[in-house]
Coordinates of C-alpha atoms in Angstrom, one line a residue:
M30 CA -0.1 0.1 0.1
W31 CA 3.1 2.7 1.3
K32 CA 4.7 1.3 -1.8
R33 CA 2.2 2.0 -4.2
K34 CA 1.6 6.3 -2.5
S35 CA 5.7 6.6 -2.2
Y36 CA 6.1 6.2 -5.9
F37 CA 3.1 8.7 -6.6
V38 CA 4.4 11.5 -4.4
M39 CA 8.0 10.7 -6.2
S40 CA 6.9 11.3 -9.7
L41 CA 4.3 13.9 -9.3
S42 CA 6.9 16.0 -8.1
L43 CA 9.5 14.9 -10.5
L44 CA 6.5 15.1 -12.9
I45 CA 6.0 18.6 -12.2
A46 CA 10.0 19.6 -11.7
C47 CA 10.4 18.5 -15.9
V48 CA 7.3 20.7 -17.0
V49 CA 8.3 23.7 -15.0
W50 CA 11.9 23.4 -15.3
C51 CA 12.4 22.3 -19.1
Q52 CA 10.9 25.9 -20.3
M53 CA 13.2 27.5 -17.5
G54 CA 15.6 25.7 -19.7
A55 CA 14.5 26.5 -23.0
F56 CA 14.3 30.1 -22.1
L57 CA 17.8 30.0 -21.1
V58 CA 19.3 28.4 -23.7
H59 CA 17.1 31.7 -26.3
I60 CA 18.5 34.1 -23.4
F61 CA 22.0 33.2 -23.7
F62 CA 22.4 30.8 -27.0
G63 CA 19.8 32.8 -29.2
V64 CA 17.7 29.4 -30.1
N65 CA 14.3 30.3 -30.9
I66 CA 12.6 28.3 -28.9
K67 CA 8.8 29.0 -29.1
A68 CA 7.2 26.1 -27.2
N69 CA 8.0 29.5 -23.9
F70 CA 6.2 30.3 -21.5
F71 CA 8.6 32.4 -20.0
K72 CA 9.6 33.5 -23.9
F73 CA 5.5 34.5 -23.8
C74 CA 5.2 36.4 -21.0
F75 CA 8.0 38.3 -22.8
S76 CA 5.8 38.8 -25.8
L77 CA 2.7 39.6 -24.4
F78 CA 4.2 43.4 -23.7
K79 CA 5.2 46.5 -25.5
E80 CA 9.5 46.8 -25.9
D81 CA 9.8 49.5 -23.2
S82 CA 7.3 50.2 -21.9
V83 CA 6.6 49.9 -17.8
Y84 CA 4.9 46.8 -17.8
Y85 CA 7.2 44.7 -20.1
F86 CA 9.8 46.1 -17.9
V87 CA 8.0 44.8 -14.4
V88 CA 7.6 41.5 -16.3
V89 CA 10.4 40.9 -17.1
T90 CA 12.3 41.9 -13.6
L91 CA 10.1 39.2 -12.3
L92 CA 10.0 35.9 -14.8
S93 CA 14.0 37.2 -14.3
I94 CA 14.0 37.0 -10.1
I95 CA 11.8 34.0 -10.2
L96 CA 14.3 31.7 -12.5
S97 CA 17.8 32.9 -10.5
Y98 CA 16.2 32.7 -7.3
S99 CA 15.8 29.7 -8.4
I100 CA 18.8 27.9 -10.2
L101 CA 20.6 29.7 -7.3
S102 CA 18.8 28.6 -4.3
T103 CA 19.0 23.9 -5.3
L104 CA 23.0 25.2 -6.7
F105 CA 23.3 26.6 -3.1
K106 CA 21.2 23.9 -1.6
I107 CA 23.6 21.0 -3.5
A108 CA 26.9 23.0 -2.3
E109 CA 25.9 23.2 1.1
Q110 CA 24.0 19.7 1.5
Y111 CA 27.6 18.1 0.3
Y112 CA 29.9 20.9 2.3
L113 CA 27.4 19.7 6.0
S114 CA 27.4 15.9 4.3
R115 CA 31.2 15.5 4.3
R116 CA 31.8 17.1 7.8
F117 CA 28.8 15.4 9.5
K118 CA 30.6 12.3 8.2
Q119 CA 34.2 12.8 8.9
K120 CA 32.7 13.3 12.6
L121 CA 30.8 10.5 12.6
F122 CA 34.5 8.3 12.0
L123 CA 36.3 10.0 14.3
S124 CA 33.6 8.7 17.3
K125 CA 33.2 5.2 15.7
N126 CA 32.9 2.7 18.0
V127 CA 36.0 0.1 16.5
D128 CA 34.9 -3.0 18.7
M129 CA 31.0 -2.5 18.7
T130 CA 30.8 -1.7 15.6
R131 CA 32.3 -5.2 14.2
S132 CA 29.8 -6.5 16.7
I133 CA 26.9 -5.9 15.7
N134 CA 27.3 -6.3 11.4
E135 CA 28.2 -9.9 12.7
T136 CA 25.3 -10.3 15.1
F137 CA 22.6 -9.1 12.0
N138 CA 25.2 -11.0 9.5
R139 CA 25.2 -7.6 7.4
V140 CA 27.9 -8.4 4.9
N141 CA 29.0 -5.0 3.8
N142 CA 29.9 -4.0 7.6
D143 CA 27.5 -1.2 6.4
I144 CA 26.4 -0.1 10.4
L145 CA 28.3 2.1 11.8
V146 CA 29.1 2.6 16.1
V147 CA 29.6 5.8 17.5
N148 CA 30.1 6.6 20.8
A149 CA 27.6 8.6 22.2
E150 CA 24.7 8.4 25.1
R151 CA 22.0 9.9 23.0
P152 CA 20.4 7.5 21.2
L153 CA 20.8 8.3 17.3
A154 CA 19.3 5.7 14.8
F155 CA 19.3 7.3 10.9
T156 CA 20.8 6.6 7.7
L157 CA 22.9 8.8 5.5
G158 CA 24.3 9.3 2.7
F159 CA 23.0 8.9 -1.0
R160 CA 25.5 6.8 -3.3
R161 CA 26.3 4.2 -1.1
P162 CA 23.9 5.1 1.9
F163 CA 25.5 3.5 5.2
I164 CA 23.2 2.6 8.4
V165 CA 24.6 5.0 12.3
F166 CA 23.4 3.1 15.2
S167 CA 25.0 5.0 18.7
T168 CA 26.0 2.8 21.5
G169 CA 23.2 5.1 24.0
L170 CA 20.8 3.6 21.9
I171 CA 22.4 -0.1 21.9
R172 CA 22.1 0.0 25.5
L173 CA 18.2 1.1 25.7
L174 CA 17.1 -1.2 23.5
D175 CA 17.4 -4.9 23.8
F176 CA 17.7 -8.1 20.7
D177 CA 14.9 -7.6 19.2
E178 CA 14.0 -3.9 19.4
L179 CA 17.6 -3.1 18.1
E180 CA 16.3 -6.2 15.1
A181 CA 13.5 -3.7 14.8
V182 CA 14.7 -1.1 13.7
V183 CA 17.6 -2.4 11.9
E184 CA 15.2 -3.7 9.7
H185 CA 13.8 0.0 9.5
E186 CA 17.0 1.3 8.8
A187 CA 17.8 -1.4 5.9
F188 CA 14.2 -0.5 4.1
H189 CA 15.9 3.6 3.7
Q190 CA 18.7 2.3 2.7
K191 CA 18.0 -0.4 0.0
K192 CA 15.1 2.9 -0.8
Y193 CA 18.3 5.1 -1.4
D194 CA 15.6 7.6 0.9
P195 CA 18.1 10.2 1.6
L196 CA 19.3 10.7 -1.7
V197 CA 15.2 10.7 -2.9
I198 CA 14.7 13.2 0.7
F199 CA 16.6 15.9 -0.8
I200 CA 15.7 14.9 -4.5
L201 CA 11.9 16.0 -3.4
Q202 CA 13.8 18.9 -1.4
L203 CA 16.0 20.4 -3.9
I204 CA 12.7 20.5 -6.1
S205 CA 10.2 21.9 -3.0
D206 CA 12.9 24.5 -2.1
G207 CA 13.6 25.6 -5.8
L208 CA 9.6 25.6 -7.2
W209 CA 8.5 27.2 -4.7
F210 CA 5.6 28.4 -6.3
V211 CA 3.8 24.8 -6.7
P212 CA 3.5 24.3 -3.8
L213 CA 2.2 21.0 -4.6
T214 CA 6.3 20.3 -4.6
K215 CA 6.2 20.5 -0.4
W216 CA 3.7 18.8 -0.1
C217 CA 5.5 15.9 -1.7
H218 CA 8.1 16.4 -0.4
K219 CA 7.0 16.0 3.3
N220 CA 4.3 13.5 2.5
Y221 CA 7.0 11.2 0.9
K222 CA 9.4 11.9 4.6
I223 CA 5.9 10.5 5.9
I224 CA 5.5 7.9 3.9
S225 CA 8.7 6.9 3.6
E226 CA 8.9 5.9 7.6
L227 CA 5.7 4.4 7.9
S228 CA 7.1 1.8 4.4
A229 CA 10.1 1.5 6.7
D230 CA 8.1 0.3 9.8
E231 CA 5.9 -2.1 7.6
N232 CA 8.5 -3.2 6.7
A233 CA 10.7 -4.2 9.8
I234 CA 7.0 -5.5 11.0
N235 CA 6.4 -8.4 8.0
K236 CA 10.7 -9.1 8.6
M237 CA 9.8 -10.1 12.6
G238 CA 6.6 -11.1 12.0
T239 CA 5.2 -8.6 15.1
E240 CA 4.8 -4.9 15.7
L241 CA 6.2 -5.5 18.9
G242 CA 9.7 -4.6 18.5
I243 CA 9.4 -1.6 16.1
S244 CA 6.8 0.3 18.7
A245 CA 9.1 -0.5 21.8
A246 CA 11.7 0.9 20.1
L247 CA 10.0 4.3 18.5
L248 CA 8.5 4.6 21.6
K249 CA 11.9 4.4 24.1
L250 CA 13.2 7.0 21.9
I251 CA 10.2 9.4 21.7
K252 CA 10.7 9.2 25.8
H253 CA 14.0 10.0 25.3
G254 CA 14.1 12.6 22.5
C255 CA 15.1 11.1 19.7
T256 CA 14.7 13.7 17.5
D257 CA 16.0 14.1 13.9
K258 CA 17.7 17.9 14.0
S259 CA 20.9 17.6 11.8
P260 CA 21.0 19.3 9.2
P261 CA 22.9 17.3 6.2
V262 CA 19.8 15.1 5.2
L263 CA 19.5 12.1 7.3
V264 CA 16.5 9.5 7.6
H265 CA 15.9 8.9 11.1
F266 CA 14.7 6.5 13.2
S267 CA 12.1 9.0 14.9
N268 CA 10.8 12.2 13.6
E269 CA 8.0 14.4 12.9
S270 CA 6.2 11.7 11.6
V271 CA 5.7 9.7 14.7
N272 CA 1.9 10.5 15.1
Y273 CA 1.4 8.6 11.7
R274 CA 4.0 5.5 12.5
L275 CA 2.0 4.9 16.4
Q276 CA -0.6 5.4 14.4
Q277 CA -0.9 2.8 12.1
L278 CA 0.4 0.5 14.5
I279 CA -1.8 1.1 17.2
E280 CA -4.4 0.1 14.0
P281 CA -2.4 -1.9 10.8
H282 CA -5.7 -1.7 8.9
K283 CA -6.7 1.1 9.5
S284 CA -6.8 3.9 6.0
I285 CA -4.4 6.6 7.0
P286 CA -5.1 9.9 4.8
L287 CA -2.6 12.4 3.6
R288 CA -4.7 14.5 1.2
A289 CA -3.9 17.6 0.1
E290 CA -5.4 21.3 1.3
T291 CA -7.4 22.8 -1.6
A292 CA -5.6 26.1 -1.6
T293 CA -2.5 23.7 -2.6
I294 CA -3.9 21.7 -5.1
F295 CA -5.8 24.7 -6.3
V296 CA -3.1 27.2 -6.8
S297 CA -0.6 24.7 -8.3
I298 CA -2.3 23.0 -11.4
Y299 CA -3.8 26.4 -11.3
V300 CA 0.2 27.0 -12.2
L301 CA 1.1 24.1 -14.6
V302 CA -2.2 25.0 -16.4
L303 CA -0.4 28.1 -17.3
L304 CA 2.5 27.0 -18.5
L305 CA 1.0 24.3 -19.8
G306 CA -2.0 26.6 -21.6
M307 CA 0.7 28.6 -23.2
T308 CA 3.3 26.5 -24.7
I309 CA 0.1 25.1 -26.6
V310 CA -1.0 28.8 -27.4
I311 CA 2.0 29.3 -28.6
V312 CA 3.0 26.1 -30.9
G313 CA -0.3 25.8 -32.4

């Protein structure tokens, strides 16, 4: 169930991004290389107004600001994420507990030794990395949980690792920040994070054959205030989707609605129809 919903949310965000970014790219190609691309919304906006008029200047300025902000914010986010991730990984490996890392990987048969245990009193469990995601546990977490609870958390994080959720969430975040004028992209980003957690819990329950391990682990981490507040993009075991996760664990057969607000849908559709409509008019 959650697998289909996650694909839908991700595909919707990527589709919106492709439509808008293709239009932006076509316009930039026209501006910088003089290529005459007829089916372009931004070029069409300029053609509606007489050159050297006040309205023409306002439209040029407004669209230039939108394009510049979208491009620069995306590039800034990528650079920021790269810098923060490198620093964060360095700090993690400096705090590595060699003996517990080896023990945990052997206990749970992690062939690639992809679980890193760090020395930290605070209970931590998250997945980090884009190309080769790995799982991070703290010594505080291992002391806090019993074997079944820890195994459930391993299965939960392994699902995020297998699905490359840190990378997917970062891409959706880039789309959301860059295309702020299409509210559905923000909804997609927020809800994919929730759905990915529900899917990971579902995977852990299926692997364990019971919801007791994942439930007990989640409650213990909530009690100890384990939340995702780290600057790099992490897929944290205990985050803002906790209420939905508790609802699923208590009533696993009950559907959890994740609907977008009417205004969000209306504004997004209006922007996209405007973009596509202008393209059709120009082509026609």
